[in-house]
mmCIF file of C-alpha atoms and ligand atoms in Angstrom:
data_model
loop_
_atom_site.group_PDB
_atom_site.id
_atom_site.type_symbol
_atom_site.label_atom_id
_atom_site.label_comp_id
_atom_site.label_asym_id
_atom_site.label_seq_id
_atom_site.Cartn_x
_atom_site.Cartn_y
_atom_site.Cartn_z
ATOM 1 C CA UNK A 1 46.504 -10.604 -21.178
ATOM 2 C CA UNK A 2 49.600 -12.069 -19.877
ATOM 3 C CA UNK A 3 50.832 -12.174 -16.643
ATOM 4 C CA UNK A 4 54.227 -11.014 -16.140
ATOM 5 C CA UNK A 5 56.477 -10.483 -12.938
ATOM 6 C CA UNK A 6 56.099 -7.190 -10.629
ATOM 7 C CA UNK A 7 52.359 -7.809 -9.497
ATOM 8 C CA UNK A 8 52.996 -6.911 -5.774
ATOM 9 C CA UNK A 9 49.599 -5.972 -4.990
ATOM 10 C CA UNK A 10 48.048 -9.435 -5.673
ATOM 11 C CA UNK A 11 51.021 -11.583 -4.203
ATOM 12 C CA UNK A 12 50.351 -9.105 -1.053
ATOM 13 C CA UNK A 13 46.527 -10.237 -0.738
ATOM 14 C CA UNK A 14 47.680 -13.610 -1.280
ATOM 15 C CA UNK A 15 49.947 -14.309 0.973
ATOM 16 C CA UNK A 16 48.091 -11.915 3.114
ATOM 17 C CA UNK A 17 51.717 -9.634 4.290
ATOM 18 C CA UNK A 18 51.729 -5.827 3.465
ATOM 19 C CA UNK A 19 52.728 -4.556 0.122
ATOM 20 C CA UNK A 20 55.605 -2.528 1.845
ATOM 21 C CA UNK A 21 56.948 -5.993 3.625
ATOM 22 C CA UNK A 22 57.647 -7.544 0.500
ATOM 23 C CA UNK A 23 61.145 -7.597 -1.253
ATOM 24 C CA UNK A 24 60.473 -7.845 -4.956
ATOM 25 C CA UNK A 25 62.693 -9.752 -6.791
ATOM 26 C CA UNK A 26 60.021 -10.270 -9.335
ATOM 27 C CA UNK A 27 60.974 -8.280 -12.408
ATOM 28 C CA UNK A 28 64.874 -8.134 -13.251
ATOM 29 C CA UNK A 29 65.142 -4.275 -13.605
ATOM 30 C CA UNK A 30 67.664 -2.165 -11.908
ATOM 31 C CA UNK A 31 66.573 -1.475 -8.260
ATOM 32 C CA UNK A 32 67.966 1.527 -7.570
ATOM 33 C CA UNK A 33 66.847 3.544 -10.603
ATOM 34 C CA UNK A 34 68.047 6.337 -11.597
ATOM 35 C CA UNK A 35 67.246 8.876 -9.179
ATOM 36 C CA UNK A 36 63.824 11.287 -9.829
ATOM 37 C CA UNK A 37 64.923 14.790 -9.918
ATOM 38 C CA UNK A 38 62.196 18.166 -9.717
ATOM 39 C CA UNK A 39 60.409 17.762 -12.856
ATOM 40 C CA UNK A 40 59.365 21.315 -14.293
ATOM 41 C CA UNK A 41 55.915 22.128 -13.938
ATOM 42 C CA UNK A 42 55.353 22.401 -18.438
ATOM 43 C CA UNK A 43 56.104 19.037 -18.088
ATOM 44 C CA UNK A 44 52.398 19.098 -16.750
ATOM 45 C CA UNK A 45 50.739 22.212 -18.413
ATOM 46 C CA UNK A 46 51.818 21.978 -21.989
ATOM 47 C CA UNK A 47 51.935 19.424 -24.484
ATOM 48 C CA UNK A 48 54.821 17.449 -24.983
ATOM 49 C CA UNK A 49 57.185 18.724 -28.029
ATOM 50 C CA UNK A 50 58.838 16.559 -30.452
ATOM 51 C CA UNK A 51 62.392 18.833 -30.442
ATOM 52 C CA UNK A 52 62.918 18.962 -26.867
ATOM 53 C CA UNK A 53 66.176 17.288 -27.206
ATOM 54 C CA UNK A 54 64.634 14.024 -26.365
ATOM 55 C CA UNK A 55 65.853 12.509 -29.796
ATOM 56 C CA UNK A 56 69.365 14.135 -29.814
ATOM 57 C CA UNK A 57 70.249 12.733 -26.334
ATOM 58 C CA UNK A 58 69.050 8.871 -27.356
ATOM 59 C CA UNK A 59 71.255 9.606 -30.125
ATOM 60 C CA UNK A 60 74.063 10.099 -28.366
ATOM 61 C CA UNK A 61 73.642 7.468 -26.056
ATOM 62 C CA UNK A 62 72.693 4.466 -28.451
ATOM 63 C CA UNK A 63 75.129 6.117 -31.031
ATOM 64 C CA UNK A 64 72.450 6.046 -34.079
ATOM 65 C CA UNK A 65 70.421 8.164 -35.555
ATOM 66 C CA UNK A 66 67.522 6.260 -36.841
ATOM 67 C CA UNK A 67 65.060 6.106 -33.827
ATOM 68 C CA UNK A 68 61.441 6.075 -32.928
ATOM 69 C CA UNK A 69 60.971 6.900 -29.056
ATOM 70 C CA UNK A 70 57.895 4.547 -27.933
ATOM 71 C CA UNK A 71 55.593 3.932 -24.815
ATOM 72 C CA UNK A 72 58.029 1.521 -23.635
ATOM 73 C CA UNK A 73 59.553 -1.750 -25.949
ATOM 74 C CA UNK A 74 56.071 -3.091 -25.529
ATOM 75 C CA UNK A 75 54.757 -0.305 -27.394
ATOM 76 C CA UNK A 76 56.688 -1.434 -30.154
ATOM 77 C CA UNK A 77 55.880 -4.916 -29.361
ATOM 78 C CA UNK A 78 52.260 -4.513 -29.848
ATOM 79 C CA UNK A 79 52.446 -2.689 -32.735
ATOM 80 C CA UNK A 80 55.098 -4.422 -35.132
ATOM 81 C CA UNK A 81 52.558 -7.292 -36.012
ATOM 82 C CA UNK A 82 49.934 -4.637 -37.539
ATOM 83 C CA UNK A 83 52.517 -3.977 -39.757
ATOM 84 C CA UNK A 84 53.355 -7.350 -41.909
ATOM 85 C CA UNK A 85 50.687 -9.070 -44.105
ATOM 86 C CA UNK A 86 50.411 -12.876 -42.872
ATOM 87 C CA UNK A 87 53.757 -14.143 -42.205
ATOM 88 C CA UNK A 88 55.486 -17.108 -40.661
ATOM 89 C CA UNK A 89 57.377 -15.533 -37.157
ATOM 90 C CA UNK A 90 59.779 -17.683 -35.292
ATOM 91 C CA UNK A 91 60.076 -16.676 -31.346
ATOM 92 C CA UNK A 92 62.035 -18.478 -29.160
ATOM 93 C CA UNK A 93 60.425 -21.298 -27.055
ATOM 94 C CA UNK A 94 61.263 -20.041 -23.503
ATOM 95 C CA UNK A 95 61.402 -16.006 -23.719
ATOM 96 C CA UNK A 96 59.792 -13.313 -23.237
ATOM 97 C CA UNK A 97 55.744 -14.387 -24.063
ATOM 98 C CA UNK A 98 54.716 -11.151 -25.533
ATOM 99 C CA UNK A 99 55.966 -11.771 -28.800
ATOM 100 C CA UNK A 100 54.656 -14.728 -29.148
ATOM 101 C CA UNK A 101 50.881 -13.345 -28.054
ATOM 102 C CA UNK A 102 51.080 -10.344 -29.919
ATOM 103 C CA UNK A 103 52.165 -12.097 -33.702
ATOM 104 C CA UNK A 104 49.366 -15.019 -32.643
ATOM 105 C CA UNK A 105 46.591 -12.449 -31.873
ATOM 106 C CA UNK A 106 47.487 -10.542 -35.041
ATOM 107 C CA UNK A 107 46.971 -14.025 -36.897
ATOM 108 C CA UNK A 108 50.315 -15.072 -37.992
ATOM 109 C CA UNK A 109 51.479 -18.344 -38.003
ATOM 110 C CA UNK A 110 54.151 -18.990 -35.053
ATOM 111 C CA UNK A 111 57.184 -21.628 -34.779
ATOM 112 C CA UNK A 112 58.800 -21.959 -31.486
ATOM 113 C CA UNK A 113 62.005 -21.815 -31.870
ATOM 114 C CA UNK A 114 65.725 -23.608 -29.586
ATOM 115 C CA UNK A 115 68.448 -21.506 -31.028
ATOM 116 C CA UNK A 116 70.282 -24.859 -32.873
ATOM 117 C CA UNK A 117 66.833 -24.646 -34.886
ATOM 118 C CA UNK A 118 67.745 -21.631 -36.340
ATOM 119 C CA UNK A 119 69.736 -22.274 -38.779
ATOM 120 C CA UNK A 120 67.028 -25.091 -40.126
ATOM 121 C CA UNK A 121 64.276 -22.849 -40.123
ATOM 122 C CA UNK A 122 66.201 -19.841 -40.968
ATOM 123 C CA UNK A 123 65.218 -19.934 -45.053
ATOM 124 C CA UNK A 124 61.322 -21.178 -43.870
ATOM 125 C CA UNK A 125 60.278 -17.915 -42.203
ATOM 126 C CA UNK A 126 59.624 -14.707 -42.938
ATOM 127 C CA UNK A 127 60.302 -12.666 -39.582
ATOM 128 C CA UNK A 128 62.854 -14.204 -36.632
ATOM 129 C CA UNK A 129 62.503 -12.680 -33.261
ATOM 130 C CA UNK A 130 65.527 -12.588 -31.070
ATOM 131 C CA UNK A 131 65.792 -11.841 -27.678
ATOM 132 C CA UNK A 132 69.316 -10.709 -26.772
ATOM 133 C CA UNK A 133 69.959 -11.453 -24.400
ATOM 134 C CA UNK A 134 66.998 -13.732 -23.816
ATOM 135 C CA UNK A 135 64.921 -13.012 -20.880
ATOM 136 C CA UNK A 136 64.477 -15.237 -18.897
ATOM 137 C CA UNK A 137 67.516 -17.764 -19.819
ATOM 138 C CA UNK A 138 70.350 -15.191 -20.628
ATOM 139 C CA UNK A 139 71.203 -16.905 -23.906
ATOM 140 C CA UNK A 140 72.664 -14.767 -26.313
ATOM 141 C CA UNK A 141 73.529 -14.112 -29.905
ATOM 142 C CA UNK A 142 77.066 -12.691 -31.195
ATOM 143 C CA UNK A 143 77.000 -9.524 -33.785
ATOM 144 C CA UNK A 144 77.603 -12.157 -36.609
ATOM 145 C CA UNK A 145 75.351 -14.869 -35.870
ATOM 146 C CA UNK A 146 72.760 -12.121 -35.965
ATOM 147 C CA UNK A 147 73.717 -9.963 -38.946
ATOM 148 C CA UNK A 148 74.046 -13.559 -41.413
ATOM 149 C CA UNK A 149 70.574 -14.377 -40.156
ATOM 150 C CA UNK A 150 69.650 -11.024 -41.142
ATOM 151 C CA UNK A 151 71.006 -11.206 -44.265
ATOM 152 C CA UNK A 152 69.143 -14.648 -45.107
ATOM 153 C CA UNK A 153 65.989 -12.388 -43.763
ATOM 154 C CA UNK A 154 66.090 -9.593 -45.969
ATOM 155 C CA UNK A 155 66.964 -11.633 -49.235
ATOM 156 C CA UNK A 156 63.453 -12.713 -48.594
ATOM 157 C CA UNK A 157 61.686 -9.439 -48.056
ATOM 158 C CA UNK A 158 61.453 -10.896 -43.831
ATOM 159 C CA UNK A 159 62.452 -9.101 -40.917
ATOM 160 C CA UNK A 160 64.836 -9.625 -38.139
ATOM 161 C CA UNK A 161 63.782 -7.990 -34.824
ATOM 162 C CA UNK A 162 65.864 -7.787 -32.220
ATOM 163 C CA UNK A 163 64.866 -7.001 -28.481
ATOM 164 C CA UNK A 164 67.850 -5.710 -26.856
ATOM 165 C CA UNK A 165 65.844 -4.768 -23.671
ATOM 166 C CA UNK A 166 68.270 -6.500 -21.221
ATOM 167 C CA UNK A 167 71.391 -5.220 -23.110
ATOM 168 C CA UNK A 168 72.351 -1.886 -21.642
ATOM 169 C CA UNK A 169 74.844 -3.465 -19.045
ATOM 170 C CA UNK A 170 77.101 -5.195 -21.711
ATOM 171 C CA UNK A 171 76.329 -3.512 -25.433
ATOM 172 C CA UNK A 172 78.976 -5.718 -27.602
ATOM 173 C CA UNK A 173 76.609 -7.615 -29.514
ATOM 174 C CA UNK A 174 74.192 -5.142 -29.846
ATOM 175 C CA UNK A 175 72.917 -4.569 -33.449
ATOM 176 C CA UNK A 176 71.452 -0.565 -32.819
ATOM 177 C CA UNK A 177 74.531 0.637 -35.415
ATOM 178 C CA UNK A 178 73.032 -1.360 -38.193
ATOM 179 C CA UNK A 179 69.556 -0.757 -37.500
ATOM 180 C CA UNK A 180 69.488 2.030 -40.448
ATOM 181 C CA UNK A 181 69.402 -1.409 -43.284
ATOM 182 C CA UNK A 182 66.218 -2.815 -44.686
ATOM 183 C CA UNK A 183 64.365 -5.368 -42.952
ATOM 184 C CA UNK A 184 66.466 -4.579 -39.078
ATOM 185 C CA UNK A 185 64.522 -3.980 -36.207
ATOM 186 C CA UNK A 186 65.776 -3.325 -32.519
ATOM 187 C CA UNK A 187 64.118 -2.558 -29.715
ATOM 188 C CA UNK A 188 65.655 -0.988 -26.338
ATOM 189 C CA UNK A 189 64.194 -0.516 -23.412
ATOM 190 C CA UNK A 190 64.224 2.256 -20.701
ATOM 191 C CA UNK A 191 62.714 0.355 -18.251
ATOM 192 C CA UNK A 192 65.003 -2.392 -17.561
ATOM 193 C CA UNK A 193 69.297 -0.832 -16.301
ATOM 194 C CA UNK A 194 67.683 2.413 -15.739
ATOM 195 C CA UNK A 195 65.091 1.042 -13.614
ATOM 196 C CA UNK A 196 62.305 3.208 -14.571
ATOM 197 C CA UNK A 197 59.833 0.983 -15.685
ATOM 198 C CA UNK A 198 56.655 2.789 -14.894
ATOM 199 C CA UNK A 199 57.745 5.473 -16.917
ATOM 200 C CA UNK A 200 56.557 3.577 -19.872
ATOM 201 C CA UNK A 201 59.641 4.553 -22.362
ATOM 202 C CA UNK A 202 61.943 2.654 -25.195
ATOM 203 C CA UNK A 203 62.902 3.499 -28.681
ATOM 204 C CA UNK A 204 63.176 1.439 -32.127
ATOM 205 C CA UNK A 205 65.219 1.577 -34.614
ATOM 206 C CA UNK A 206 65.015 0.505 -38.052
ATOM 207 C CA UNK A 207 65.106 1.794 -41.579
ATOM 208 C CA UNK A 208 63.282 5.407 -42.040
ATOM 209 C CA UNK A 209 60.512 4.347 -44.175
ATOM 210 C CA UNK A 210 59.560 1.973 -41.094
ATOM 211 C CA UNK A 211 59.766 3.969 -38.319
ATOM 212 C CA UNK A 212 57.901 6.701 -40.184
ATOM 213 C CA UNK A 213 54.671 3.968 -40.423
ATOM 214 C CA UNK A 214 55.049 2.946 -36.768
ATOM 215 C CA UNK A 215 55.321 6.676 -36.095
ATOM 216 C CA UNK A 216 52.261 7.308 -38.000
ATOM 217 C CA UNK A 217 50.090 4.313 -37.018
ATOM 218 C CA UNK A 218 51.307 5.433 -32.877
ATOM 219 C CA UNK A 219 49.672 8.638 -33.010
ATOM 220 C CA UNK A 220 50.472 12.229 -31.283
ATOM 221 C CA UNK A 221 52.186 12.514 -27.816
ATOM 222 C CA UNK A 222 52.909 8.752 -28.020
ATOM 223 C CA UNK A 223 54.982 9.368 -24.581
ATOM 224 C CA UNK A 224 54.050 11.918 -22.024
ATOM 225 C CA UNK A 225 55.736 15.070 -21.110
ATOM 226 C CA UNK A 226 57.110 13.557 -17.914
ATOM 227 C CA UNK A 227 58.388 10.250 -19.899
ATOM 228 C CA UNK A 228 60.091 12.171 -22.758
ATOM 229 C CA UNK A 229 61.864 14.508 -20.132
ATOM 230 C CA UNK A 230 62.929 11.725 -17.751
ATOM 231 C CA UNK A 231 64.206 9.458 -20.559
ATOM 232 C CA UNK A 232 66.444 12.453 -21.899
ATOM 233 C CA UNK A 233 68.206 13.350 -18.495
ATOM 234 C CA UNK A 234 68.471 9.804 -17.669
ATOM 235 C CA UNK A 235 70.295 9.096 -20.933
ATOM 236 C CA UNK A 236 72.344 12.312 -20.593
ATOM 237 C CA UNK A 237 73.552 10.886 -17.357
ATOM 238 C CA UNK A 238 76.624 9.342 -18.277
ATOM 239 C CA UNK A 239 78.397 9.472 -15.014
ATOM 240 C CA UNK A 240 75.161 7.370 -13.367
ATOM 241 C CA UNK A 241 75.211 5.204 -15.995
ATOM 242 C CA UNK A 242 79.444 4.379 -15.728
ATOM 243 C CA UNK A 243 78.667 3.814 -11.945
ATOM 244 C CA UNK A 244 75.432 1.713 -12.570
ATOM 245 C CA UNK A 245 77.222 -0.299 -14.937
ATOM 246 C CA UNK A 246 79.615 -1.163 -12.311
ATOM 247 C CA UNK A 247 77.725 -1.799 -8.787
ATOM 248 C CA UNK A 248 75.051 -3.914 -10.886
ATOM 249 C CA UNK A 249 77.853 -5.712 -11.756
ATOM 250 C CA UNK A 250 79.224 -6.777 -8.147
ATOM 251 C CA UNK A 251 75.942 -7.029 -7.259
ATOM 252 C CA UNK A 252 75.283 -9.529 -10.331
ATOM 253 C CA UNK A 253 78.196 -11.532 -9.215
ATOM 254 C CA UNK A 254 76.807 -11.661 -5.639
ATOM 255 C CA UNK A 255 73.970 -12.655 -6.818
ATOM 256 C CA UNK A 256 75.317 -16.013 -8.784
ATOM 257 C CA UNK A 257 77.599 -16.729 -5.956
ATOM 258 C CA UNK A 258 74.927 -16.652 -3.873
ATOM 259 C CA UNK A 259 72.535 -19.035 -5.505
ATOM 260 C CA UNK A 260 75.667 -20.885 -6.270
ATOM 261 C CA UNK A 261 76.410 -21.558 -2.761
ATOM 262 C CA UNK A 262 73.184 -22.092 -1.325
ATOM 263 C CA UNK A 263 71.328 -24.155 -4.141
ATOM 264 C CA UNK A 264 74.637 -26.418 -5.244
ATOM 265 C CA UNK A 265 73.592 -25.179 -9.055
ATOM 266 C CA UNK A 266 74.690 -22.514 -11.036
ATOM 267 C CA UNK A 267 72.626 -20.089 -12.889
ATOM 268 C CA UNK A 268 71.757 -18.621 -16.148
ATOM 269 C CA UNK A 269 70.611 -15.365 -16.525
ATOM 270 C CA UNK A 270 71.917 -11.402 -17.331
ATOM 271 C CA UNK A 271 73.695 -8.740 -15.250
ATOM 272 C CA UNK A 272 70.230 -7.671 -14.312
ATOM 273 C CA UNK A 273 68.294 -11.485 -13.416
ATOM 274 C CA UNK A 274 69.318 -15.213 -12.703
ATOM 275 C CA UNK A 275 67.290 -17.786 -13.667
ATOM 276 C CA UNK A 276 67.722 -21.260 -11.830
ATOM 277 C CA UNK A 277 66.828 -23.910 -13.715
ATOM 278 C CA UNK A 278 65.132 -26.721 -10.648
ATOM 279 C CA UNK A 279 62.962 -29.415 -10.078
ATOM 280 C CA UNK A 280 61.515 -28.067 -7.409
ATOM 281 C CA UNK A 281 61.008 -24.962 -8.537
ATOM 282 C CA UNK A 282 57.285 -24.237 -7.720
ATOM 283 C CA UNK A 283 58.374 -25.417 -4.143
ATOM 284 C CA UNK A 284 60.870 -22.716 -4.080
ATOM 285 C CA UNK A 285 58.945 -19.837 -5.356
ATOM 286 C CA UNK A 286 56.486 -20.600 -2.793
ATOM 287 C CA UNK A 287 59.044 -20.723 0.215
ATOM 288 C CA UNK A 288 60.482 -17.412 -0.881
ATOM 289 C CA UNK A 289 56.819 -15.741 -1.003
ATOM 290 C CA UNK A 290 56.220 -17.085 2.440
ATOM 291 C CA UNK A 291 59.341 -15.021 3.706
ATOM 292 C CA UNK A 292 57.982 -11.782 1.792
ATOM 293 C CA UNK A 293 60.190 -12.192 -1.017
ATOM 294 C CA UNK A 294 58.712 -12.174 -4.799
ATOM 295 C CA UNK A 295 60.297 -14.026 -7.611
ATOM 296 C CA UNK A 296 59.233 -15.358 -10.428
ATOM 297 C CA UNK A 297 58.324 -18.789 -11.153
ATOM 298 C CA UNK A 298 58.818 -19.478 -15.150
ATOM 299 C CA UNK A 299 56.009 -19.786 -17.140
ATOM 300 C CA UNK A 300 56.851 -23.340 -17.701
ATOM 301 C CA UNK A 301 57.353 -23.995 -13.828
ATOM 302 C CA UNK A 302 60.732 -25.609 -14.505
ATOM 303 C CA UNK A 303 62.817 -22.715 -12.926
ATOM 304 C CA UNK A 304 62.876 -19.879 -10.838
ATOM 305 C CA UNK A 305 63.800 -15.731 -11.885
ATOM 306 C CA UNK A 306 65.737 -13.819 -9.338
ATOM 307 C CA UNK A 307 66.302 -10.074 -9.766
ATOM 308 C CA UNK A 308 68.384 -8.116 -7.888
ATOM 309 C CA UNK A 309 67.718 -6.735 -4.049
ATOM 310 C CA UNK A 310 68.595 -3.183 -3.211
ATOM 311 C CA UNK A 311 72.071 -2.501 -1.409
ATOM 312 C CA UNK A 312 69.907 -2.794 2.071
ATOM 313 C CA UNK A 313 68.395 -5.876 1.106
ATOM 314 C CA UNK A 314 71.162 -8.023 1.026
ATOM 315 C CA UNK A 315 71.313 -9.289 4.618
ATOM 316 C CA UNK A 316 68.019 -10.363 4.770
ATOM 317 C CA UNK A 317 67.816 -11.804 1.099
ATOM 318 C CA UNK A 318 71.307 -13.952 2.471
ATOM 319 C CA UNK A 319 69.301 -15.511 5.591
ATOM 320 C CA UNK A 320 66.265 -16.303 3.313
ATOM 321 C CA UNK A 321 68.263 -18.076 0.943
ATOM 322 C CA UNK A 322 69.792 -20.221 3.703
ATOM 323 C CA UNK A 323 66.381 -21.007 5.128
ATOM 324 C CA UNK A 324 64.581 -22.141 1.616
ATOM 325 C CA UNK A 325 67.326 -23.944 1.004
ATOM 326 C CA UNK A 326 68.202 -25.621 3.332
ATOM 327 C CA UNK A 327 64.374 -26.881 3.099
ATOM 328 C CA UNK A 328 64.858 -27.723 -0.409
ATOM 329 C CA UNK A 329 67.714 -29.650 0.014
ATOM 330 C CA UNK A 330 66.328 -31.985 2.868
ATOM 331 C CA UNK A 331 63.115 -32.647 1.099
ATOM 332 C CA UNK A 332 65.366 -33.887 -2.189
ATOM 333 C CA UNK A 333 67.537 -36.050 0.413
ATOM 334 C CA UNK A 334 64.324 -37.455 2.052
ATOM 335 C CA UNK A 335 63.289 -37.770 -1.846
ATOM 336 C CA UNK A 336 66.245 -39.695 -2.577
ATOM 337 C CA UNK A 337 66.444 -42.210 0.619
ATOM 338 C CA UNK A 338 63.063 -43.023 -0.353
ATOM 339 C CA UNK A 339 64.210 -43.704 -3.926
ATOM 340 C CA UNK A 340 67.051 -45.670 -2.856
HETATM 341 C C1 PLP B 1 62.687 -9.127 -22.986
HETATM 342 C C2 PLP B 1 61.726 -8.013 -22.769
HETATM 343 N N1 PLP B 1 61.496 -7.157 -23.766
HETATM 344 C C3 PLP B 1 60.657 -6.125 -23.628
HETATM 345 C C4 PLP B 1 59.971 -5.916 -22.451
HETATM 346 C C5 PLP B 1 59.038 -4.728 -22.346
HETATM 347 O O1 PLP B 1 59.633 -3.746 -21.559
HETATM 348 P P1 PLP B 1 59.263 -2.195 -21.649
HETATM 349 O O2 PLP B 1 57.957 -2.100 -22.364
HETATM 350 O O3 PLP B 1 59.162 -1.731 -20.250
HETATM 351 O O4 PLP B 1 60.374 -1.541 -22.423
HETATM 352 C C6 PLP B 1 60.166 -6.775 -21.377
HETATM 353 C C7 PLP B 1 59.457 -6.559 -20.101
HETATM 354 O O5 PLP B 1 59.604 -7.270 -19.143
HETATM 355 C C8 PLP B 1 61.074 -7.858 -21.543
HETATM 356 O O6 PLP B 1 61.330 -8.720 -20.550
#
């Protein structure tokens, strides 16, 4: 399996300082989540019911109707390959790698994918996966770019899925409304501005027909009792969600000013993450986890993921980021004397 950010434990034993030393950085969700209230106790006893109001309040939130609540996006992730004979996917080259693994391991043929391709490949294919916006480099795609791809899609019988999981803090170009035509796939995420990623929860939408055959193929009680109750208060909780939208944004900003000031480069990324494109990346991740901070190094080892630290954080995160790099930027001026 793949490994992904968020794996405290093991960083812990590695670096040999206590799980509850660490600031984790790690995964680009929200982290202060939306707060855990008293769950009721049938949430336990009884088996979880399909009208609890679950479906009603995602409704309201996403504004559509046509949705399949899942184990988290992943869920949907996993599953979505099962459901094509073999096909030709393009997923973008630097994204989120579970795509990619999932359509491979189902044995469809992949082509990577730098959004200028697009267009080239566009009539080649028979299923495009966009991330929007993409995790980890914050590229996105406007409403139109990704509803005339679509369109070249479906004329083909091919699919267009669309993983909004990053796109709760700015919705404008998300494609949810127009989920209900043939061939349109999007996936949100609970897990990512609500901060609630253990509770394994994130919905689909597409075309009826579809999500009745992913609902099928998923099984009874696909999410708990506790996930199906937690989801619908948290997405009845408008007036958390208008206030979330807002600190996360400041604390975005921060964020990019921050790295802005300190590295002498400026950032990529989401609301939620900035990714930091560097040369010296590895260096950097490693300086951070000796200081008890996780981020994540890209996949490709070419840049550096920074989520965002909690409100009491931010005073230590500040004198960390001084420290690496100032480190960093005398071992690239050593690097260049030498050169010169
Ligand atoms: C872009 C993207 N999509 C989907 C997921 C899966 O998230 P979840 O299953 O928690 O909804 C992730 C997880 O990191 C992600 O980064």
């Amino acid at each position: 399996m793949l490994n992904h950010g968020g794996r405290l434990n093991s960083a812990a034993q590695e670096y040999n300082i206590p799980v509850e030393d660490w600031i984790d950085l790690s995964t680009g969700i929200n982290p202060e989540h939306w707060p855990i209230p008293e769950l009721p106790s049938v949430c336990f006893s009884r088996l979880p019911e399909t009208d609890d109001g679950l479906i009603g309040a995602a409704q309201q939130y996403y504004q559509a109707d046509n949705l399949l609540p899942v184990a988290g996006s992943q869920a949907a992730i996993q599953l979505l390959p099962l459901l094509r004979g073999k096909s030709r996917v393009a997923v973008p080259e630097i994204g989120y790698a579970e795509h990619a693994y999932q359509w491979k391991k189902s044995g469809h043929e992949l082509v990577f994918y730098q959004t200028p391709d697009i267009e080239k490949i566009i009539n080649d294919i028979d299923v495009l996966i966009l991330i929007n916006p993409n995790n980890p480099t914050g590229e996105t795609y406007t409403r139109e770019q990704s509803l005339r791809w679509h369109q070249v899609l479906q004329s083909q019988q091919g699919w267009l899925i669309v993983d909004e999981a990053f796109i709760d803090c700015n919705e404008a170009n998300s494609l949810v409304s127009f989920s209900q035509q043939p061939g349109l796939i999007v996936l949100r995420s609970i897990g990512k501005f609500f901060g609630l990623a253990g509770v394994r929860s994130g919905f689909v939408f597409a075309e009826q027909t579809l999500l009745e055959e992913m609902n099928e193929k998923l099984g009874q009680w696909a999410l708990s009792g506790i996930s199906r109750y937690l989801t619908k208060k948290a997405l009845l909780d408008t007036t958390w969600q208008q206030k979330n939208r807002v600190l996360l944004s400041r604390s975005s900003e921060m964020l990019h000013d921050l790295i802005v000031q300190k590295s002498g480069l400026t950032p990529s990324g989401t609301t939620l993450f900035k990714t930091l494109m560097h040369p010296q990346a590895e260096y950097i991740f490693e300086l951070f986890a000796q200081q008890g901070v996780l981020i994540r190094l890209l996949d490709n080892k070419q840049g550096v993921r920074f989520g965002l630290p909690k409100k009491e954080e931010w005073l230590l995160i500040r004198s960390i980021f001084e420290q690496v790099f100032k480190r960093i930027n005398k071992a690239e001026e050593i690097e260049k004397r030498k050169l010169a």
